[in-house]
Amino acid sequence: MFHRRTLLALVALLAAAISPPEPASATICPTSPILRRAEGTRPANIGDLKAQLLNYKCFGTYDREVKQVFVRAQAYLERRAGRVSKPAIVFDIDETSLSNWAAILANDFGYIPGGSCKELPDGPCGWTAWEEAGSAKVIGPARDLFDAAKTKGVAIFFITGRHEKVRAATEANLRTAGYDGWKELIMRPDGSRTPSAADYKAPERGKIQAQGYTIIVNIGDQLSDLAGGFADRTFKVPNPFYLIP
Ligand SMILES: [Mg+2]
């Protein structure tokens, strides 16, 4: 018969043996899902949240859920395009049309505005330098929607929170990713800030509609991309990796 302390030690050893190892760094995807439990009513541990984000992105769920949204948006666009005069669509850019996953991963889900971005994939990667590098990858289902809009004669607008100073790099990045033929790329003036991105984006949609367009689809990864009206339908792409108020 085991002594109680011996039994407890054996249980602890067994638990350690079956727990998956933590990744040494979050700058690479893990090879299998990381499973841990929350502690009752306490706020979730930030390391656990990061593990959930890695699981969500690295094992296909994120990509599948992103695609589902674009497929629904495309079906609506194709039904609606012929029924309004001057139909238009508004795309957000980051985490809607282009993926910044390499920088997000390198920065371990932190936001680092300044500094260089020469250390990929290990990081850190300054966000402005990343935008200037024009290396963001296409989000395939977004490009499918973009192409469908072109086929249907729908005018395509990008409205992005990126500033004018990265216009040339952003346009080059969009073209490298396979987007071409948009009507207008609307960017924030350098140095401008609003309490919410919606305070800038909604009025810009208003200006598009004032030109006689009907925005049939507005699609973005943040609620602030979609708030404030000026669209028949809005479509929310998943993005649990960061929040733009
Ligand atoms: Mg975005």
PDB file of C-alpha atoms and ligand atoms in Angstrom:
ATOM      1  CA  MET A   1       0.000   0.000   0.000  1.00  0.00           C
ATOM      2  CA  PHE A   2       1.284   3.432  -1.004  1.00  0.00           C
ATOM      3  CA  HIS A   3       1.998   6.109   1.541  1.00  0.00           C
ATOM      4  CA  ARG A   4      -0.298   9.160   0.843  1.00  0.00           C
ATOM      5  CA  ARG A   5       2.656  11.434  -0.010  1.00  0.00           C
ATOM      6  CA  THR A   6       4.093   8.862  -2.399  1.00  0.00           C
ATOM      7  CA  LEU A   7       0.709   8.580  -4.093  1.00  0.00           C
ATOM      8  CA  LEU A   8       0.451  12.391  -4.492  1.00  0.00           C
ATOM      9  CA  ALA A   9       3.944  12.552  -5.950  1.00  0.00           C
ATOM     10  CA  LEU A  10       3.065   9.815  -8.447  1.00  0.00           C
ATOM     11  CA  VAL A  11      -0.107  11.687  -9.487  1.00  0.00           C
ATOM     12  CA  ALA A  12       1.902  14.886  -9.987  1.00  0.00           C
ATOM     13  CA  LEU A  13       4.482  13.026 -12.065  1.00  0.00           C
ATOM     14  CA  LEU A  14       1.769  11.478 -14.213  1.00  0.00           C
ATOM     15  CA  ALA A  15       0.085  14.871 -14.761  1.00  0.00           C
ATOM     16  CA  ALA A  16       3.410  16.383 -15.825  1.00  0.00           C
ATOM     17  CA  ALA A  17       4.004  13.502 -18.214  1.00  0.00           C
ATOM     18  CA  ILE A  18       0.683  13.929 -20.040  1.00  0.00           C
ATOM     19  CA  SER A  19       0.694  17.764 -20.170  1.00  0.00           C
ATOM     20  CA  PRO A  20       1.777  19.047 -23.565  1.00  0.00           C
ATOM     21  CA  PRO A  21       4.987  21.065 -23.419  1.00  0.00           C
ATOM     22  CA  GLU A  22       4.742  24.820 -23.708  1.00  0.00           C
ATOM     23  CA  PRO A  23       6.255  26.286 -26.856  1.00  0.00           C
ATOM     24  CA  ALA A  24       9.673  27.820 -26.204  1.00  0.00           C
ATOM     25  CA  SER A  25       8.486  30.805 -28.168  1.00  0.00           C
ATOM     26  CA  ALA A  26       5.238  31.934 -29.719  1.00  0.00           C
ATOM     27  CA  THR A  27       7.065  33.005 -32.844  1.00  0.00           C
ATOM     28  CA  ILE A  28       6.462  29.642 -34.457  1.00  0.00           C
ATOM     29  CA  CYS A  29       3.265  27.651 -34.702  1.00  0.00           C
ATOM     30  CA  PRO A  30       3.091  24.696 -32.312  1.00  0.00           C
ATOM     31  CA  THR A  31       3.005  21.213 -33.832  1.00  0.00           C
ATOM     32  CA  SER A  32      -0.096  20.186 -31.871  1.00  0.00           C
ATOM     33  CA  PRO A  33      -2.873  22.100 -30.055  1.00  0.00           C
ATOM     34  CA  ILE A  34      -1.969  23.460 -26.627  1.00  0.00           C
ATOM     35  CA  LEU A  35      -4.685  22.524 -24.127  1.00  0.00           C
ATOM     36  CA  ARG A  36      -4.953  24.140 -20.694  1.00  0.00           C
ATOM     37  CA  ARG A  37      -7.784  24.959 -18.324  1.00  0.00           C
ATOM     38  CA  ALA A  38      -8.887  28.382 -17.071  1.00  0.00           C
ATOM     39  CA  GLU A  39      -8.772  28.978 -13.300  1.00  0.00           C
ATOM     40  CA  GLY A  40     -12.368  29.427 -12.181  1.00  0.00           C
ATOM     41  CA  THR A  41     -13.655  32.990 -12.371  1.00  0.00           C
ATOM     42  CA  ARG A  42     -10.257  34.695 -12.646  1.00  0.00           C
ATOM     43  CA  PRO A  43      -9.443  36.509 -15.892  1.00  0.00           C
ATOM     44  CA  ALA A  44      -7.892  34.152 -18.392  1.00  0.00           C
ATOM     45  CA  ASN A  45      -4.129  33.954 -18.225  1.00  0.00           C
ATOM     46  CA  ILE A  46      -2.597  35.848 -21.154  1.00  0.00           C
ATOM     47  CA  GLY A  47      -0.353  32.904 -21.987  1.00  0.00           C
ATOM     48  CA  ASP A  48      -3.414  30.667 -22.196  1.00  0.00           C
ATOM     49  CA  LEU A  49      -5.129  33.179 -24.466  1.00  0.00           C
ATOM     50  CA  LYS A  50      -2.098  33.253 -26.748  1.00  0.00           C
ATOM     51  CA  ALA A  51      -2.168  29.464 -26.887  1.00  0.00           C
ATOM     52  CA  GLN A  52      -5.836  29.607 -27.921  1.00  0.00           C
ATOM     53  CA  LEU A  53      -4.988  32.114 -30.661  1.00  0.00           C
ATOM     54  CA  LEU A  54      -2.195  29.879 -31.959  1.00  0.00           C
ATOM     55  CA  ASN A  55      -4.550  26.905 -31.922  1.00  0.00           C
ATOM     56  CA  TYR A  56      -7.214  28.911 -33.772  1.00  0.00           C
ATOM     57  CA  LYS A  57      -4.874  30.114 -36.513  1.00  0.00           C
ATOM     58  CA  CYS A  58      -2.383  27.283 -36.877  1.00  0.00           C
ATOM     59  CA  PHE A  59      -4.816  24.378 -37.234  1.00  0.00           C
ATOM     60  CA  GLY A  60      -7.145  25.790 -39.873  1.00  0.00           C
ATOM     61  CA  THR A  61     -10.220  26.983 -37.962  1.00  0.00           C
ATOM     62  CA  TYR A  62      -9.467  30.664 -38.510  1.00  0.00           C
ATOM     63  CA  ASP A  63      -8.955  30.211 -42.249  1.00  0.00           C
ATOM     64  CA  ARG A  64     -12.168  28.195 -42.541  1.00  0.00           C
ATOM     65  CA  GLU A  65     -14.213  30.752 -40.622  1.00  0.00           C
ATOM     66  CA  VAL A  66     -12.755  33.649 -42.605  1.00  0.00           C
ATOM     67  CA  LYS A  67     -13.680  31.888 -45.838  1.00  0.00           C
ATOM     68  CA  GLN A  68     -17.252  31.260 -44.662  1.00  0.00           C
ATOM     69  CA  VAL A  69     -17.784  35.002 -44.203  1.00  0.00           C
ATOM     70  CA  PHE A  70     -16.439  35.842 -47.652  1.00  0.00           C
ATOM     71  CA  VAL A  71     -18.551  33.142 -49.293  1.00  0.00           C
ATOM     72  CA  ARG A  72     -21.684  34.635 -47.695  1.00  0.00           C
ATOM     73  CA  ALA A  73     -20.658  38.140 -48.748  1.00  0.00           C
ATOM     74  CA  GLN A  74     -20.037  37.011 -52.311  1.00  0.00           C
ATOM     75  CA  ALA A  75     -23.432  35.303 -52.558  1.00  0.00           C
ATOM     76  CA  TYR A  76     -25.122  38.488 -51.364  1.00  0.00           C
ATOM     77  CA  LEU A  77     -23.076  40.699 -53.709  1.00  0.00           C
ATOM     78  CA  GLU A  78     -23.899  38.535 -56.720  1.00  0.00           C
ATOM     79  CA  ARG A  79     -27.636  38.641 -55.912  1.00  0.00           C
ATOM     80  CA  ARG A  80     -27.723  42.351 -55.203  1.00  0.00           C
ATOM     81  CA  ALA A  81     -25.303  43.907 -57.723  1.00  0.00           C
ATOM     82  CA  GLY A  82     -27.735  44.101 -60.643  1.00  0.00           C
ATOM     83  CA  ARG A  83     -30.542  45.583 -58.573  1.00  0.00           C
ATOM     84  CA  VAL A  84     -29.101  48.960 -57.585  1.00  0.00           C
ATOM     85  CA  SER A  85     -27.579  51.815 -59.523  1.00  0.00           C
ATOM     86  CA  LYS A  86     -23.825  52.301 -59.174  1.00  0.00           C
ATOM     87  CA  PRO A  87     -23.239  49.337 -56.837  1.00  0.00           C
ATOM     88  CA  ALA A  88     -20.104  49.528 -54.688  1.00  0.00           C
ATOM     89  CA  ILE A  89     -18.251  47.408 -52.166  1.00  0.00           C
ATOM     90  CA  VAL A  90     -15.987  48.563 -49.332  1.00  0.00           C
ATOM     91  CA  PHE A  91     -13.106  46.414 -48.148  1.00  0.00           C
ATOM     92  CA  ASP A  92     -10.958  46.989 -45.093  1.00  0.00           C
ATOM     93  CA  ILE A  93      -7.322  46.021 -45.696  1.00  0.00           C
ATOM     94  CA  ASP A  94      -5.567  44.570 -42.633  1.00  0.00           C
ATOM     95  CA  GLU A  95      -6.814  41.118 -41.610  1.00  0.00           C
ATOM     96  CA  THR A  96      -9.558  41.491 -44.238  1.00  0.00           C
ATOM     97  CA  SER A  97      -7.771  41.759 -47.599  1.00  0.00           C
ATOM     98  CA  LEU A  98      -4.169  41.279 -46.435  1.00  0.00           C
ATOM     99  CA  SER A  99      -2.857  39.085 -43.638  1.00  0.00           C
ATOM    100  CA  ASN A 100      -0.214  40.442 -41.262  1.00  0.00           C
ATOM    101  CA  TRP A 101       0.148  37.078 -39.539  1.00  0.00           C
ATOM    102  CA  ALA A 102       3.937  36.972 -39.925  1.00  0.00           C
ATOM    103  CA  ALA A 103       4.291  40.227 -37.957  1.00  0.00           C
ATOM    104  CA  ILE A 104       1.587  39.331 -35.442  1.00  0.00           C
ATOM    105  CA  LEU A 105       3.324  36.036 -34.711  1.00  0.00           C
ATOM    106  CA  ALA A 106       6.801  37.574 -34.572  1.00  0.00           C
ATOM    107  CA  ASN A 107       5.526  40.132 -32.031  1.00  0.00           C
ATOM    108  CA  ASP A 108       3.813  37.446 -29.924  1.00  0.00           C
ATOM    109  CA  PHE A 109       0.475  39.294 -30.317  1.00  0.00           C
ATOM    110  CA  GLY A 110       1.924  42.587 -29.114  1.00  0.00           C
ATOM    111  CA  TYR A 111       1.737  45.863 -31.023  1.00  0.00           C
ATOM    112  CA  ILE A 112       5.152  47.402 -31.681  1.00  0.00           C
ATOM    113  CA  PRO A 113       4.697  50.552 -33.775  1.00  0.00           C
ATOM    114  CA  GLY A 114       8.328  51.663 -34.157  1.00  0.00           C
ATOM    115  CA  GLY A 115      11.638  50.013 -34.921  1.00  0.00           C
ATOM    116  CA  SER A 116      12.785  47.847 -37.774  1.00  0.00           C
ATOM    117  CA  CYS A 117      11.314  44.626 -39.079  1.00  0.00           C
ATOM    118  CA  LYS A 118      14.477  42.820 -40.076  1.00  0.00           C
ATOM    119  CA  GLU A 119      14.313  39.888 -37.683  1.00  0.00           C
ATOM    120  CA  LEU A 120      11.498  37.811 -39.160  1.00  0.00           C
ATOM    121  CA  PRO A 121      10.445  35.175 -38.401  1.00  0.00           C
ATOM    122  CA  ASP A 122      11.808  35.627 -34.899  1.00  0.00           C
ATOM    123  CA  GLY A 123      10.854  39.268 -34.419  1.00  0.00           C
ATOM    124  CA  PRO A 124      10.375  41.880 -33.179  1.00  0.00           C
ATOM    125  CA  CYS A 125       8.821  43.591 -36.179  1.00  0.00           C
ATOM    126  CA  GLY A 126       7.959  47.300 -36.054  1.00  0.00           C
ATOM    127  CA  TRP A 127       4.499  47.794 -37.555  1.00  0.00           C
ATOM    128  CA  THR A 128       5.272  50.823 -39.716  1.00  0.00           C
ATOM    129  CA  ALA A 129       8.383  49.118 -41.082  1.00  0.00           C
ATOM    130  CA  TRP A 130       6.247  46.045 -41.771  1.00  0.00           C
ATOM    131  CA  GLU A 131       3.694  48.117 -43.704  1.00  0.00           C
ATOM    132  CA  GLU A 132       6.490  49.809 -45.643  1.00  0.00           C
ATOM    133  CA  ALA A 133       7.956  46.427 -46.579  1.00  0.00           C
ATOM    134  CA  GLY A 134       4.705  45.518 -48.385  1.00  0.00           C
ATOM    135  CA  SER A 135       5.048  41.848 -47.476  1.00  0.00           C
ATOM    136  CA  ALA A 136       1.562  41.114 -46.152  1.00  0.00           C
ATOM    137  CA  LYS A 137       0.003  38.024 -47.722  1.00  0.00           C
ATOM    138  CA  VAL A 138      -3.233  37.811 -49.627  1.00  0.00           C
ATOM    139  CA  ILE A 139      -6.353  36.539 -47.878  1.00  0.00           C
ATOM    140  CA  GLY A 140      -7.512  34.305 -50.721  1.00  0.00           C
ATOM    141  CA  PRO A 141     -11.291  34.424 -50.158  1.00  0.00           C
ATOM    142  CA  ALA A 142     -11.092  38.246 -50.054  1.00  0.00           C
ATOM    143  CA  ARG A 143      -9.459  38.277 -53.465  1.00  0.00           C
ATOM    144  CA  ASP A 144     -12.177  35.922 -54.733  1.00  0.00           C
ATOM    145  CA  LEU A 145     -14.780  38.429 -53.552  1.00  0.00           C
ATOM    146  CA  PHE A 146     -12.786  41.276 -55.116  1.00  0.00           C
ATOM    147  CA  ASP A 147     -12.715  39.433 -58.458  1.00  0.00           C
ATOM    148  CA  ALA A 148     -16.434  38.657 -58.220  1.00  0.00           C
ATOM    149  CA  ALA A 149     -17.142  42.347 -57.633  1.00  0.00           C
ATOM    150  CA  LYS A 150     -15.127  43.265 -60.727  1.00  0.00           C
ATOM    151  CA  THR A 151     -16.997  40.674 -62.801  1.00  0.00           C
ATOM    152  CA  LYS A 152     -20.327  42.111 -61.621  1.00  0.00           C
ATOM    153  CA  GLY A 153     -19.303  45.703 -62.365  1.00  0.00           C
ATOM    154  CA  VAL A 154     -19.283  46.675 -58.690  1.00  0.00           C
ATOM    155  CA  ALA A 155     -17.013  49.632 -57.875  1.00  0.00           C
ATOM    156  CA  ILE A 156     -14.384  48.628 -55.316  1.00  0.00           C
ATOM    157  CA  PHE A 157     -13.231  50.893 -52.521  1.00  0.00           C
ATOM    158  CA  PHE A 158     -10.643  50.164 -49.852  1.00  0.00           C
ATOM    159  CA  ILE A 159     -10.995  52.164 -46.643  1.00  0.00           C
ATOM    160  CA  THR A 160      -8.059  51.532 -44.347  1.00  0.00           C
ATOM    161  CA  GLY A 161      -6.796  52.850 -41.049  1.00  0.00           C
ATOM    162  CA  ARG A 162      -3.298  52.950 -42.559  1.00  0.00           C
ATOM    163  CA  HIS A 163      -1.898  56.437 -43.042  1.00  0.00           C
ATOM    164  CA  GLU A 164      -1.085  58.196 -46.319  1.00  0.00           C
ATOM    165  CA  LYS A 165       2.648  57.869 -45.685  1.00  0.00           C
ATOM    166  CA  VAL A 166       2.450  54.164 -46.533  1.00  0.00           C
ATOM    167  CA  ARG A 167       0.256  54.610 -49.628  1.00  0.00           C
ATOM    168  CA  ALA A 168       2.865  53.559 -52.203  1.00  0.00           C
ATOM    169  CA  ALA A 169       3.883  50.471 -50.198  1.00  0.00           C
ATOM    170  CA  THR A 170       0.250  49.550 -49.542  1.00  0.00           C
ATOM    171  CA  GLU A 171      -0.708  49.869 -53.203  1.00  0.00           C
ATOM    172  CA  ALA A 172       2.312  47.762 -54.205  1.00  0.00           C
ATOM    173  CA  ASN A 173       1.427  45.163 -51.565  1.00  0.00           C
ATOM    174  CA  LEU A 174      -2.184  44.984 -52.785  1.00  0.00           C
ATOM    175  CA  ARG A 175      -1.018  44.473 -56.381  1.00  0.00           C
ATOM    176  CA  THR A 176       1.529  41.817 -55.379  1.00  0.00           C
ATOM    177  CA  ALA A 177      -1.303  40.060 -53.552  1.00  0.00           C
ATOM    178  CA  GLY A 178      -3.376  40.030 -56.737  1.00  0.00           C
ATOM    179  CA  TYR A 179      -5.719  42.970 -56.210  1.00  0.00           C
ATOM    180  CA  ASP A 180      -5.975  45.285 -59.158  1.00  0.00           C
ATOM    181  CA  GLY A 181      -8.638  47.518 -60.606  1.00  0.00           C
ATOM    182  CA  TRP A 182     -10.016  49.156 -57.467  1.00  0.00           C
ATOM    183  CA  LYS A 183     -11.784  52.494 -57.774  1.00  0.00           C
ATOM    184  CA  GLU A 184     -10.187  54.233 -54.789  1.00  0.00           C
ATOM    185  CA  LEU A 185      -7.937  53.528 -51.826  1.00  0.00           C
ATOM    186  CA  ILE A 186      -8.942  55.780 -48.948  1.00  0.00           C
ATOM    187  CA  MET A 187      -6.291  56.267 -46.248  1.00  0.00           C
ATOM    188  CA  ARG A 188      -6.088  58.352 -43.102  1.00  0.00           C
ATOM    189  CA  PRO A 189      -4.214  61.651 -43.358  1.00  0.00           C
ATOM    190  CA  ASP A 190      -0.811  61.391 -41.689  1.00  0.00           C
ATOM    191  CA  GLY A 191      -0.991  62.077 -37.992  1.00  0.00           C
ATOM    192  CA  SER A 192      -4.792  61.925 -37.794  1.00  0.00           C
ATOM    193  CA  ARG A 193      -6.478  60.053 -34.971  1.00  0.00           C
ATOM    194  CA  THR A 194     -10.101  59.529 -33.990  1.00  0.00           C
ATOM    195  CA  PRO A 195     -11.453  57.916 -30.797  1.00  0.00           C
ATOM    196  CA  SER A 196     -12.869  55.122 -32.955  1.00  0.00           C
ATOM    197  CA  ALA A 197     -11.931  54.033 -36.464  1.00  0.00           C
ATOM    198  CA  ALA A 198     -15.671  54.256 -37.143  1.00  0.00           C
ATOM    199  CA  ASP A 199     -15.455  58.051 -36.702  1.00  0.00           C
ATOM    200  CA  TYR A 200     -13.248  58.132 -39.789  1.00  0.00           C
ATOM    201  CA  LYS A 201     -14.576  55.197 -41.795  1.00  0.00           C
ATOM    202  CA  ALA A 202     -18.333  55.837 -41.646  1.00  0.00           C
ATOM    203  CA  PRO A 203     -18.071  59.426 -42.983  1.00  0.00           C
ATOM    204  CA  GLU A 204     -15.800  58.164 -45.785  1.00  0.00           C
ATOM    205  CA  ARG A 205     -18.535  55.695 -46.760  1.00  0.00           C
ATOM    206  CA  GLY A 206     -20.980  58.596 -46.621  1.00  0.00           C
ATOM    207  CA  LYS A 207     -18.841  60.475 -49.157  1.00  0.00           C
ATOM    208  CA  ILE A 208     -18.897  57.447 -51.489  1.00  0.00           C
ATOM    209  CA  GLN A 209     -22.684  57.262 -51.320  1.00  0.00           C
ATOM    210  CA  ALA A 210     -22.882  61.037 -51.873  1.00  0.00           C
ATOM    211  CA  GLN A 211     -21.285  60.341 -55.286  1.00  0.00           C
ATOM    212  CA  GLY A 212     -24.344  58.245 -56.162  1.00  0.00           C
ATOM    213  CA  TYR A 213     -22.950  54.827 -55.287  1.00  0.00           C
ATOM    214  CA  THR A 214     -24.898  52.268 -53.288  1.00  0.00           C
ATOM    215  CA  ILE A 215     -22.555  50.374 -50.996  1.00  0.00           C
ATOM    216  CA  ILE A 216     -24.090  46.913 -51.092  1.00  0.00           C
ATOM    217  CA  VAL A 217     -21.362  45.207 -49.047  1.00  0.00           C
ATOM    218  CA  ASN A 218     -19.027  46.561 -46.371  1.00  0.00           C
ATOM    219  CA  ILE A 219     -16.601  43.949 -45.076  1.00  0.00           C
ATOM    220  CA  GLY A 220     -14.007  44.205 -42.319  1.00  0.00           C
ATOM    221  CA  ASP A 221     -12.443  42.381 -39.383  1.00  0.00           C
ATOM    222  CA  GLN A 222     -13.290  44.997 -36.720  1.00  0.00           C
ATOM    223  CA  LEU A 223     -16.704  46.159 -35.548  1.00  0.00           C
ATOM    224  CA  SER A 224     -15.347  49.683 -35.998  1.00  0.00           C
ATOM    225  CA  ASP A 225     -15.001  48.937 -39.735  1.00  0.00           C
ATOM    226  CA  LEU A 226     -18.724  48.322 -39.910  1.00  0.00           C
ATOM    227  CA  ALA A 227     -20.376  50.700 -37.425  1.00  0.00           C
ATOM    228  CA  GLY A 228     -22.088  53.901 -38.504  1.00  0.00           C
ATOM    229  CA  GLY A 229     -24.208  52.838 -41.469  1.00  0.00           C
ATOM    230  CA  PHE A 230     -23.750  53.645 -45.160  1.00  0.00           C
ATOM    231  CA  ALA A 231     -23.988  50.025 -46.350  1.00  0.00           C
ATOM    232  CA  ASP A 232     -26.792  47.613 -47.278  1.00  0.00           C
ATOM    233  CA  ARG A 233     -25.087  44.742 -45.500  1.00  0.00           C
ATOM    234  CA  THR A 234     -22.038  44.398 -43.298  1.00  0.00           C
ATOM    235  CA  PHE A 235     -19.873  41.292 -42.968  1.00  0.00           C
ATOM    236  CA  LYS A 236     -17.591  40.715 -39.983  1.00  0.00           C
ATOM    237  CA  VAL A 237     -14.433  38.711 -40.636  1.00  0.00           C
ATOM    238  CA  PRO A 238     -13.050  36.985 -37.512  1.00  0.00           C
ATOM    239  CA  ASN A 239     -10.021  38.584 -35.850  1.00  0.00           C
ATOM    240  CA  PRO A 240      -9.325  37.707 -32.224  1.00  0.00           C
ATOM    241  CA  PHE A 241      -5.657  38.757 -32.583  1.00  0.00           C
ATOM    242  CA  TYR A 242      -6.049  42.496 -31.930  1.00  0.00           C
ATOM    243  CA  LEU A 243      -8.704  45.157 -31.431  1.00  0.00           C
ATOM    244  CA  ILE A 244      -9.125  48.489 -33.192  1.00  0.00           C
ATOM    245  CA  PRO A 245     -11.639  50.536 -31.176  1.00  0.00           C
TER     246      PRO A 245
HETATM  247 MG    MG B   1      -8.617  45.389 -40.415  1.00  0.00          MG
END
